[in-house]
Tab-separated table of C-alpha atoms and ligand atoms in Angstrom:
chain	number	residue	atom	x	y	z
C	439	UNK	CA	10.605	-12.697	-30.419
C	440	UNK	CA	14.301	-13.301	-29.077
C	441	UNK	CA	15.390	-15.347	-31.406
C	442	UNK	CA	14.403	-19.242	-31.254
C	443	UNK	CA	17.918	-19.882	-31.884
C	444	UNK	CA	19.960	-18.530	-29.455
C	445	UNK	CA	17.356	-18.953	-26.334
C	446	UNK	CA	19.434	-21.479	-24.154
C	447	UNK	CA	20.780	-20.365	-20.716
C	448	UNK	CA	19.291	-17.146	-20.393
C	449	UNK	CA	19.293	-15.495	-16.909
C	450	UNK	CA	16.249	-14.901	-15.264
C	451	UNK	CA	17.538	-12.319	-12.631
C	452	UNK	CA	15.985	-9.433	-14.467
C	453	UNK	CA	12.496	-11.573	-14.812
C	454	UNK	CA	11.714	-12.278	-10.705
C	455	UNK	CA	11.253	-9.117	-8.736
C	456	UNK	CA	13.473	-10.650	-6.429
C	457	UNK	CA	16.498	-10.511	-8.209
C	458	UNK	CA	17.555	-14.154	-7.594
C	459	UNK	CA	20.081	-15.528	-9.504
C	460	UNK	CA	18.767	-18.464	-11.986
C	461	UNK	CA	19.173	-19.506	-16.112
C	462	UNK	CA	16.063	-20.997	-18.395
C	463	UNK	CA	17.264	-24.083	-20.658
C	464	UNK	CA	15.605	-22.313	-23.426
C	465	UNK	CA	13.479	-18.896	-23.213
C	466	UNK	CA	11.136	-16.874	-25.692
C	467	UNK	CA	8.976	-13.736	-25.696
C	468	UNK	CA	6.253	-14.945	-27.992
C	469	UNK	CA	4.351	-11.904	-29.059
C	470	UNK	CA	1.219	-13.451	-30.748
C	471	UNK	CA	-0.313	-16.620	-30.269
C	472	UNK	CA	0.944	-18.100	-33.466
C	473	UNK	CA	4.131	-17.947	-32.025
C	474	UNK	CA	3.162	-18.978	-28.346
C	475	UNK	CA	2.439	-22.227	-30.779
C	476	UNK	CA	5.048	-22.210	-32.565
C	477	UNK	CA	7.996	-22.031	-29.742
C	478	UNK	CA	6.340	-24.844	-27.950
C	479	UNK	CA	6.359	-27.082	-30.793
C	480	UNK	CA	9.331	-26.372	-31.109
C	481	UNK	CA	10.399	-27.719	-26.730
C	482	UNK	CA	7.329	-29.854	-26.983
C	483	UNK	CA	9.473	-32.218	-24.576
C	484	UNK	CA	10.553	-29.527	-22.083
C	485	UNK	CA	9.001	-28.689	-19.002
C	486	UNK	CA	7.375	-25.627	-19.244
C	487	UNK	CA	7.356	-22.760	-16.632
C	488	UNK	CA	4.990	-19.368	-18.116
C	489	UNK	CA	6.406	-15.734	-16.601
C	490	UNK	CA	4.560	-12.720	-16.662
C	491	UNK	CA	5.694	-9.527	-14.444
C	492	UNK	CA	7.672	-12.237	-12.060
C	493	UNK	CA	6.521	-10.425	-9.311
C	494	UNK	CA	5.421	-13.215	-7.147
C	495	UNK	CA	8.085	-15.811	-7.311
C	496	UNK	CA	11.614	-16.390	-7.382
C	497	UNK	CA	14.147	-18.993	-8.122
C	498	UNK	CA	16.752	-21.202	-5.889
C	499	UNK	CA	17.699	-23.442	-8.576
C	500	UNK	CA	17.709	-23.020	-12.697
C	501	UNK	CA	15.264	-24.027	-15.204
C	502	UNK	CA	15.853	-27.140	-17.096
C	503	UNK	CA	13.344	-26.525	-19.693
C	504	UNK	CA	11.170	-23.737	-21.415
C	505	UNK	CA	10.804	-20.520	-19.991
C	506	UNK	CA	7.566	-18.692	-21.620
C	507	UNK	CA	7.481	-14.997	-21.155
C	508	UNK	CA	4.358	-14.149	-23.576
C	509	UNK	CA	4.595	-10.571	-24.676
C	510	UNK	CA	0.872	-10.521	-25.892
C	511	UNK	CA	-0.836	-6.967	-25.993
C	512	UNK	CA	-3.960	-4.477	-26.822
C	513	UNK	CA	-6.882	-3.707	-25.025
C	514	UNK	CA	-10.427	-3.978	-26.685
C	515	UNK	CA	-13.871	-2.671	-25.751
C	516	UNK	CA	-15.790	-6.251	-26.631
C	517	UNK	CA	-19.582	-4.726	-25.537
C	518	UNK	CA	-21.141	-2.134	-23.508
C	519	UNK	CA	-25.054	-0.641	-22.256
C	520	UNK	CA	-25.454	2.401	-20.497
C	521	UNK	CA	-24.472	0.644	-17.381
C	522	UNK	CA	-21.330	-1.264	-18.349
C	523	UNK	CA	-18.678	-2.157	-20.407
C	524	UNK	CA	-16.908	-5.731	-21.016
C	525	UNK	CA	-13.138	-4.951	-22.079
C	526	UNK	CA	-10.936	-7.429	-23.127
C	527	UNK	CA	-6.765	-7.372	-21.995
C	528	UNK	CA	-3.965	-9.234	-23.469
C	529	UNK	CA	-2.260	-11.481	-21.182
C	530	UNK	CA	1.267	-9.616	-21.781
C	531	UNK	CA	-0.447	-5.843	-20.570
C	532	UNK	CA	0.832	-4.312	-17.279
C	533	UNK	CA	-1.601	-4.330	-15.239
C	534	UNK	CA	-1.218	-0.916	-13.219
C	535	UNK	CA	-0.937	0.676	-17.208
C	536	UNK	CA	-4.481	-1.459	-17.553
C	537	UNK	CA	-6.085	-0.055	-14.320
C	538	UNK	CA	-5.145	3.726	-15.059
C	539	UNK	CA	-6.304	3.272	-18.724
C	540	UNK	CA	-9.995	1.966	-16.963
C	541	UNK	CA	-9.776	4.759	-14.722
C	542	UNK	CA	-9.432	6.991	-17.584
C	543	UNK	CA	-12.215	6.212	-19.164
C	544	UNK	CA	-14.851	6.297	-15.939
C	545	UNK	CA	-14.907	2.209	-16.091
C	546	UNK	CA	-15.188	0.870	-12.215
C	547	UNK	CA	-14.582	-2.070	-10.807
C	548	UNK	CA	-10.532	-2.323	-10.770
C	549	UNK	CA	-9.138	1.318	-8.763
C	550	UNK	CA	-8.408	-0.871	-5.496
C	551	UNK	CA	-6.102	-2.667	-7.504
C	552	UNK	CA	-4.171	0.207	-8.691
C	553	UNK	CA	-0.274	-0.022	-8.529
C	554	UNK	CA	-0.364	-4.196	-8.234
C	555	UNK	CA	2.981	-5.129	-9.758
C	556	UNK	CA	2.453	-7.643	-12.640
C	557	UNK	CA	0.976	-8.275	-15.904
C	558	UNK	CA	-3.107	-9.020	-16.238
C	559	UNK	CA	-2.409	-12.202	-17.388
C	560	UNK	CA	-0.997	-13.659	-13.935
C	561	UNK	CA	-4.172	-11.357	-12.248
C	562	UNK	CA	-6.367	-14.030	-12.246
C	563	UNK	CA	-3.784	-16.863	-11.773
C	564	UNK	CA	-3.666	-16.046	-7.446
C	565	UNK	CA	-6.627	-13.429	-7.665
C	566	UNK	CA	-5.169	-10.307	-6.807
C	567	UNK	CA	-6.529	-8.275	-4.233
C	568	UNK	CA	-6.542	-5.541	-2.072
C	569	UNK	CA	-8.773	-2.933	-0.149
C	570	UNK	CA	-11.107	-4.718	0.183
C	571	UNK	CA	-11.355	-5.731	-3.707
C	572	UNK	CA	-10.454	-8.557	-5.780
C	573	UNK	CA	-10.264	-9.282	-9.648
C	574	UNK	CA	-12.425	-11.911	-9.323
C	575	UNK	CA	-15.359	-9.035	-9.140
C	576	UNK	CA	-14.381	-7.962	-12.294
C	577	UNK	CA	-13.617	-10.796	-14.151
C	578	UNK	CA	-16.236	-12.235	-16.744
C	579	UNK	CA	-14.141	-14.734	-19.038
C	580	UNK	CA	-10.079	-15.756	-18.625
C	581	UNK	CA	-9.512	-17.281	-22.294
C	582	UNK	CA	-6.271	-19.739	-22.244
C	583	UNK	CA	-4.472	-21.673	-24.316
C	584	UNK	CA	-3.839	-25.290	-23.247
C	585	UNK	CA	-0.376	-26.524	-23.718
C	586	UNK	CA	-0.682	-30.052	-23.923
C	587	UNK	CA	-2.740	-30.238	-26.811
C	588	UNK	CA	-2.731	-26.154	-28.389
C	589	UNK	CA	-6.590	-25.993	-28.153
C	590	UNK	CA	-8.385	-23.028	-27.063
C	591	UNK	CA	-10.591	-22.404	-23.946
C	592	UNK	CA	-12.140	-20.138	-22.176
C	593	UNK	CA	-12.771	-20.044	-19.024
C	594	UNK	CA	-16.256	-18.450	-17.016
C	595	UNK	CA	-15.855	-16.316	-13.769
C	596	UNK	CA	-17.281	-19.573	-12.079
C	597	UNK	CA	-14.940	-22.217	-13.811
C	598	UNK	CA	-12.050	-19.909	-12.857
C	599	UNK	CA	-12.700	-21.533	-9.191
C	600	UNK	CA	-11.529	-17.953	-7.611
C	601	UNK	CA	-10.978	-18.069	-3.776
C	602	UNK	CA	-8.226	-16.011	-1.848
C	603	UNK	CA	-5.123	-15.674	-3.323
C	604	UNK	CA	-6.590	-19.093	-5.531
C	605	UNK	CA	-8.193	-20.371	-8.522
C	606	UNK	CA	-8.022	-23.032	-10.941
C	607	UNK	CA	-5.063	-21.661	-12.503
C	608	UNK	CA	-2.895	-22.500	-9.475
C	609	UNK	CA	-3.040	-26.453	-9.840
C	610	UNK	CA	-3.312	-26.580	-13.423
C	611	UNK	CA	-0.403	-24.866	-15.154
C	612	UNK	CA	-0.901	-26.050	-18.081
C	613	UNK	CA	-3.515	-23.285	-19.069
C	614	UNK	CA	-1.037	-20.057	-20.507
C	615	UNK	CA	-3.580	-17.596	-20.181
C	616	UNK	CA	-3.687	-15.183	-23.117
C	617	UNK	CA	-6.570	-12.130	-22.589
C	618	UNK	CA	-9.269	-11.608	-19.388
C	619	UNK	CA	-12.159	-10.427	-20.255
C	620	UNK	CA	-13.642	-7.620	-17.465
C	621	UNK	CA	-17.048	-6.591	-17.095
C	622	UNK	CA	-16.995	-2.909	-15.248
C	623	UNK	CA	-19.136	-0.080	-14.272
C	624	UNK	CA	-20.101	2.906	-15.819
C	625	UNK	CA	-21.509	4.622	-13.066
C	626	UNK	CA	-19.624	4.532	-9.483
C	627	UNK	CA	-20.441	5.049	-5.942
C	628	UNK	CA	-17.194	4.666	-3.342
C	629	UNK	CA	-18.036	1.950	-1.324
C	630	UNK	CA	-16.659	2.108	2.123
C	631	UNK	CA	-14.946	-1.326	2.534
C	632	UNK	CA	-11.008	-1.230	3.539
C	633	UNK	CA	-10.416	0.967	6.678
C	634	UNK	CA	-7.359	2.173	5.966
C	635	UNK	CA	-8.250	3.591	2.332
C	636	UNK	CA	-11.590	5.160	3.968
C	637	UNK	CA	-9.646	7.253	6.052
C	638	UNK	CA	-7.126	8.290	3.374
C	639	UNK	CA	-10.598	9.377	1.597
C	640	UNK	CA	-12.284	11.185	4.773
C	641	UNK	CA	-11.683	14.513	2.945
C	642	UNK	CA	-13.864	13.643	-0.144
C	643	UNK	CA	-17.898	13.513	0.765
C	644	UNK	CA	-18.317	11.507	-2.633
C	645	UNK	CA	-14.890	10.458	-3.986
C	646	UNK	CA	-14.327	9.702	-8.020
C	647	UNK	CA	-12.836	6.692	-9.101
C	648	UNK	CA	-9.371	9.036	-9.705
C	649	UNK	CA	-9.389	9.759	-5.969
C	650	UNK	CA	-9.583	6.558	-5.259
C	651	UNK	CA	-7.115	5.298	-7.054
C	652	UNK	CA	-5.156	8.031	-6.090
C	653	UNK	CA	-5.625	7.408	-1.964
C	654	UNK	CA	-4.541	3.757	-2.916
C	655	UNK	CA	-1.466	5.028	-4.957
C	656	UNK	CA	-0.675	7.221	-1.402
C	657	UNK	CA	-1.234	4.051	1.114
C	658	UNK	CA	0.812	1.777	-1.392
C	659	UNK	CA	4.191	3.756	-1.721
C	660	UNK	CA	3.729	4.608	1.857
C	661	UNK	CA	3.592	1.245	2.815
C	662	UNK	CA	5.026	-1.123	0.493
C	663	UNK	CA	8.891	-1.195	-0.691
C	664	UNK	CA	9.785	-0.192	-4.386
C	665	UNK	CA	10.785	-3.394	-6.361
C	666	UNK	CA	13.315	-1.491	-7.978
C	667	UNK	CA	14.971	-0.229	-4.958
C	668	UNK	CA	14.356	-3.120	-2.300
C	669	UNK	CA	13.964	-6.676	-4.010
C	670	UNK	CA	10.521	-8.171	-2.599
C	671	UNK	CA	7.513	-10.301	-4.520
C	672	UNK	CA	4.708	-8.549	-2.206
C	673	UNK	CA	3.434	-10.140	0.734
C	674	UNK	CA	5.474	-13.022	1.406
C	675	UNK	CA	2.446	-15.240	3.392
C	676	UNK	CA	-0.678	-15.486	2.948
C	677	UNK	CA	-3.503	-14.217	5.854
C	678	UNK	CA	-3.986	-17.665	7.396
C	679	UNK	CA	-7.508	-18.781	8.564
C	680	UNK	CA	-8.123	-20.100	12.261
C	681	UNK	CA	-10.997	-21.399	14.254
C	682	UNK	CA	-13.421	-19.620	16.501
C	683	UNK	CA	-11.889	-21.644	19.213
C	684	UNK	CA	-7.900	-19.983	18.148
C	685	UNK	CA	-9.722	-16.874	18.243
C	686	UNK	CA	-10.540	-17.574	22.171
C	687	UNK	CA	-6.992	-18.644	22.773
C	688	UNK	CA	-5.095	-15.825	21.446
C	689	UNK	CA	-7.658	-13.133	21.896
C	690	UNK	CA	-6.514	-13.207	26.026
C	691	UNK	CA	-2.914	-12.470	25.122
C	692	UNK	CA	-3.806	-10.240	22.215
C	693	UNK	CA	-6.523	-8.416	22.543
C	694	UNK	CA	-5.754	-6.119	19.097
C	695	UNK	CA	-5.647	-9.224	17.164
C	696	UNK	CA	-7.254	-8.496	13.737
C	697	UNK	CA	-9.753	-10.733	12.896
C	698	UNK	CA	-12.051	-11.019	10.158
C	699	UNK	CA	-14.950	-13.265	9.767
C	700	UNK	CA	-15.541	-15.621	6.370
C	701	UNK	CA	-18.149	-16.108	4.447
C	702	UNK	CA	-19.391	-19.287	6.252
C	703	UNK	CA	-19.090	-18.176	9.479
C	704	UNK	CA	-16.964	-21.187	11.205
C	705	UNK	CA	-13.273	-19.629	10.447
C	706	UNK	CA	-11.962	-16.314	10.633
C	707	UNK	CA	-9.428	-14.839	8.160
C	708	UNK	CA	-6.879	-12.973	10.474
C	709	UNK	CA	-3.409	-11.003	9.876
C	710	UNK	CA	0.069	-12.287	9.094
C	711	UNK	CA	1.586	-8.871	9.345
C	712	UNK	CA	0.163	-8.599	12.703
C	713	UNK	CA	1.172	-12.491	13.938
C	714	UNK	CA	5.246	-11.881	12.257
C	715	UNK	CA	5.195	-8.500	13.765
C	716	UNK	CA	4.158	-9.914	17.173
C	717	UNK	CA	7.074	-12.558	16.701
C	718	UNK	CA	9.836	-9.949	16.536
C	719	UNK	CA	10.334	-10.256	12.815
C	720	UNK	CA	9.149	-6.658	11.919
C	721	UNK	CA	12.162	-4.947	9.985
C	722	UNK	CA	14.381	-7.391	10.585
C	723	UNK	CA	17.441	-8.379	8.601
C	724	UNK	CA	19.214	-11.931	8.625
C	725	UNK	CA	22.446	-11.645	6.642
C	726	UNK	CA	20.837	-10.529	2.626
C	727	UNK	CA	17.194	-10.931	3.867
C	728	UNK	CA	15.089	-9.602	5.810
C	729	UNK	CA	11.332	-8.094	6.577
C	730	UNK	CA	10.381	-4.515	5.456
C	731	UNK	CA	10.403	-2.000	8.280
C	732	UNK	CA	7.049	-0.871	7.621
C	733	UNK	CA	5.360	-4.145	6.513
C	734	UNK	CA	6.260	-7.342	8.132
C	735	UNK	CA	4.543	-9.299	5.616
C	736	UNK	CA	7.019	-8.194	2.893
C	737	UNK	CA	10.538	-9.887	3.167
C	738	UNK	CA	12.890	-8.036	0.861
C	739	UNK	CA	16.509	-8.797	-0.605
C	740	UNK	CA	19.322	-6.980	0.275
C	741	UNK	CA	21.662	-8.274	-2.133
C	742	UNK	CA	21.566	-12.318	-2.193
C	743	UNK	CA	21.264	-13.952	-5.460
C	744	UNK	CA	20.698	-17.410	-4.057
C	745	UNK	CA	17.094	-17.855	-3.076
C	746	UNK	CA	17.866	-20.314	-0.998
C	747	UNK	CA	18.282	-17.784	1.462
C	748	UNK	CA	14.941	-16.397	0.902
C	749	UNK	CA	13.452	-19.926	1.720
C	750	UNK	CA	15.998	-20.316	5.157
C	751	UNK	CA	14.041	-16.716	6.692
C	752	UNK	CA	10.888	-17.944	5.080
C	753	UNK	CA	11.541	-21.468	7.428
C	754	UNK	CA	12.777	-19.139	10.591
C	755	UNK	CA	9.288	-16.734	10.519
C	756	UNK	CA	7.337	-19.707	9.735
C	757	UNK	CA	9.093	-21.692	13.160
C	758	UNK	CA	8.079	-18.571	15.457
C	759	UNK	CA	5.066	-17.605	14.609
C	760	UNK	CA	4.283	-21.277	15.096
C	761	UNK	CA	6.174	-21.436	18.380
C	762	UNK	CA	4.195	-18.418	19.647
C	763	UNK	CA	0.679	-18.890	18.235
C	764	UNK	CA	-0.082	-22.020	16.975
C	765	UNK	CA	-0.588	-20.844	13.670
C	766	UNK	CA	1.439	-22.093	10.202
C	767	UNK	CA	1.907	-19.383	7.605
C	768	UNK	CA	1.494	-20.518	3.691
C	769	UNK	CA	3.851	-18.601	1.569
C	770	UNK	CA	1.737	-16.618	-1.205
C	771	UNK	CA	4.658	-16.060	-3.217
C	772	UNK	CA	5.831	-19.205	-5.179
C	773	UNK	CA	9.053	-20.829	-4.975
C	774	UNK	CA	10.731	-22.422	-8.022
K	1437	EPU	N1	-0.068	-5.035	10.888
K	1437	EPU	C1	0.731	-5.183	11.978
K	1437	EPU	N2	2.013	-4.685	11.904
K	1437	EPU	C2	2.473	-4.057	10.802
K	1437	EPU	C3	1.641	-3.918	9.681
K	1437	EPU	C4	0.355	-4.413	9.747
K	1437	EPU	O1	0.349	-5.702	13.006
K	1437	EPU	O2	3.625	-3.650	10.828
K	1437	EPU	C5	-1.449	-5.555	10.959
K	1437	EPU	C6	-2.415	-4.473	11.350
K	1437	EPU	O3	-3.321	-5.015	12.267
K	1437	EPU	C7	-3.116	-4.150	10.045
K	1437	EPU	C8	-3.133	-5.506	9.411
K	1437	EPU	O4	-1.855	-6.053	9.727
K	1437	EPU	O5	-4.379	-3.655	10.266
K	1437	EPU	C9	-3.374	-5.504	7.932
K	1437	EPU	O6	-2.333	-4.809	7.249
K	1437	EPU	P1	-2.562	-4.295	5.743
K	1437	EPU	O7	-3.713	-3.409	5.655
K	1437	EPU	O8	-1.251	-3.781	5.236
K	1437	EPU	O9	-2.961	-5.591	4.929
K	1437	EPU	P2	-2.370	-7.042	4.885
K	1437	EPU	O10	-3.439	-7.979	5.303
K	1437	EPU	O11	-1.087	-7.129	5.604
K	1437	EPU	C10	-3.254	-7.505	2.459
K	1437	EPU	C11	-2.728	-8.066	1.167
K	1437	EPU	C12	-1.920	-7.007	0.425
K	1437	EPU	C13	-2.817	-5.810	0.169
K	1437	EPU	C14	-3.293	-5.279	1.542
K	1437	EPU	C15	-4.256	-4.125	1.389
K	1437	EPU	C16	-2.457	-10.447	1.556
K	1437	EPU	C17	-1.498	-11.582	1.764
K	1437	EPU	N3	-1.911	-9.237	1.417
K	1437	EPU	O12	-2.117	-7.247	3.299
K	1437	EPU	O13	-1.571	-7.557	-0.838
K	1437	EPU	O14	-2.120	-4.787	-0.515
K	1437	EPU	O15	-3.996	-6.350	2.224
K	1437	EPU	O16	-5.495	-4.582	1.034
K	1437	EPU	O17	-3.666	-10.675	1.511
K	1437	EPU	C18	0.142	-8.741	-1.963
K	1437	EPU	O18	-0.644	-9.683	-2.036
K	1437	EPU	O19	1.306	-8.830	-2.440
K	1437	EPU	C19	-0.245	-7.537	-1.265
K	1437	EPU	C20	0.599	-6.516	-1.048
């Protein structure tokens, strides 16, 4: 753990994929639980802010209290049949390490999500997804430790409260989350469900789960910046839902407007690529910021440590997409 000692005023550039410039009052890597306890006994008074991967927020002001980056890891099998196998992670795994390991073995359930930035513990936190996939299929049990009081709790797929991009996790930060417990497949059959990765599959009459998670692998780096290389948290905004009646009213002007129906059948889910895109913000750059050329929904940093400046775009996308369609885009990433 870096030592309790001499943990004040540590940068947090290196722990936001954005690279934005920021310091933690205090800071520790707790490796074990014990030591999760331990550190915030020792800030009990602090606010406290958990980071795992940091790949989907940034900073445009310092931290004036504890900084939690939990370093917890293994990997258990907890139960299996012949049909399935539960496997519990540690919080602190990578979770693209985590998929390949599941692919490995011939578990199911998480290839979509292959090459998600991040650690498992901040998975279930927004629900990742992709390809048609998210980890709340997959999830059984998210166990937590609450850090107002230091008890334990675990939390079912259904208390989780999973939606897009949400879950209970969200509104109540004071849960650290410390293993997920998946349930997964022995046995797989591709299920056709994201167009995109079906056609990057068309070659394969019954494709394995490697394939798969190779075809996503080939759409991702195709498609999506390298953190390392171009600054970015993912997509920026979340896919917004509108009305049957906005459907009506845009549909006329854009007929190629994507747009998916929910679940209850009164709203439809439809793209924020395809609305910034539209706007005229598709690959481009304002001063340090600016939107990826092949993915709209991405902005990326070109070299500004303030994230102030990530919020300013943010504010002039948000303004014209609104202008032109009605339509307010929620920022997926957060902003501390
Ligand atoms: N589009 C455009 N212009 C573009 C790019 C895309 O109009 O330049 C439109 C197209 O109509 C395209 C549609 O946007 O069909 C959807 O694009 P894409 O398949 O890339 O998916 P997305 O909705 O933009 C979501 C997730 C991604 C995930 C992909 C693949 C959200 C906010 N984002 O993006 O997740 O990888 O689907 O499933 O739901 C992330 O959350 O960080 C992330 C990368």
């Amino acid at each position: 753990m870096k030592s309790m000692s001499n943990n004040r005023n540590i940068s947090l550039t290196d722990y936001n994929s954005f690279r934005t410039s920021a310091f933690a009052k205090f800071f520790c890597e707790p490796q074990s639980i014990t030591e999760i306890k331990s550190c915030l006994q020792l800030h009990a008074a602090e606010d406290k802010l958990i980071i795992g991967g940091g790949c989907n927020l940034f900073f445009t002001k310092d931290f004036e209290g504890l900084v939690v980056h939990p370093l917890l890891k293994g990997v258990a099998k907890l139960s299996e049949t012949a049909d399935w196998v539960d496997v519990e992670a540690m919080a602190g795994e990578n979770w693209d390490d985590f998929v390949k390991q599941c692919v490995d073995a011939g578990y199911a359930g998480l290839e979509n999500l292959s090459l998600i930035p991040g650690t498992v513990g901040a998975a279930p936190v927004q629900n990742i997804g992709a390809y048609g996939a998210e980890a709340k299929d997959c999830i059984l049990e998210v166990k937590t430790l609450n850090m107002s009081d230091l008890g334990l709790r675990s939390f079912s797929n259904e208390e989780c409260r999973f939606d897009y991009r949400e879950s209970f996790f969200k509104y109540n930060r004071e849960f650290l989350i410390t293993s997920v417990v998946f349930r997964l497949y022995k046995n797989f059959n591709y299920q056709p469900r994201y167009k995109e990765l079906n056609e990057e599959l068309s070659m394969f009459p019954s494709p394995t789960l490697q394939q798969v998670r190779d075809a996503v692998i080939t759409i991702r780096r195709r498609k999506l910046p390298d953190e390392r290389e171009l600054p970015n948290a993912g997509s920026f905004f979340k896919n917004p839902y509108i009305s049957k009646e906005k459907v009506e009213e845009l549909s006329g002007n854009y007929p190629n407007l994507p747009v998916f129906p929910t679940a209850d059948g009164n709203s439809y889910k439809t793209s924020a690529a395809f609305l910034i895109d539209k706007a005229g913000f598709k690959g481009v750059r304002d001063g340090n910021v600016g939107t990826y050329s092949k993915q709209p929904l991405i902005i990326v940093n070109y070299g500004t440590p303030n994230g102030k400046n990530i919020v300013a775009f943010m504010h002039k996308i948000q303004e014209n997409v609104e202008r032109l369609f009605g339509i307010k885009l929620e920022p997926e990433v957060r902003i501390l």
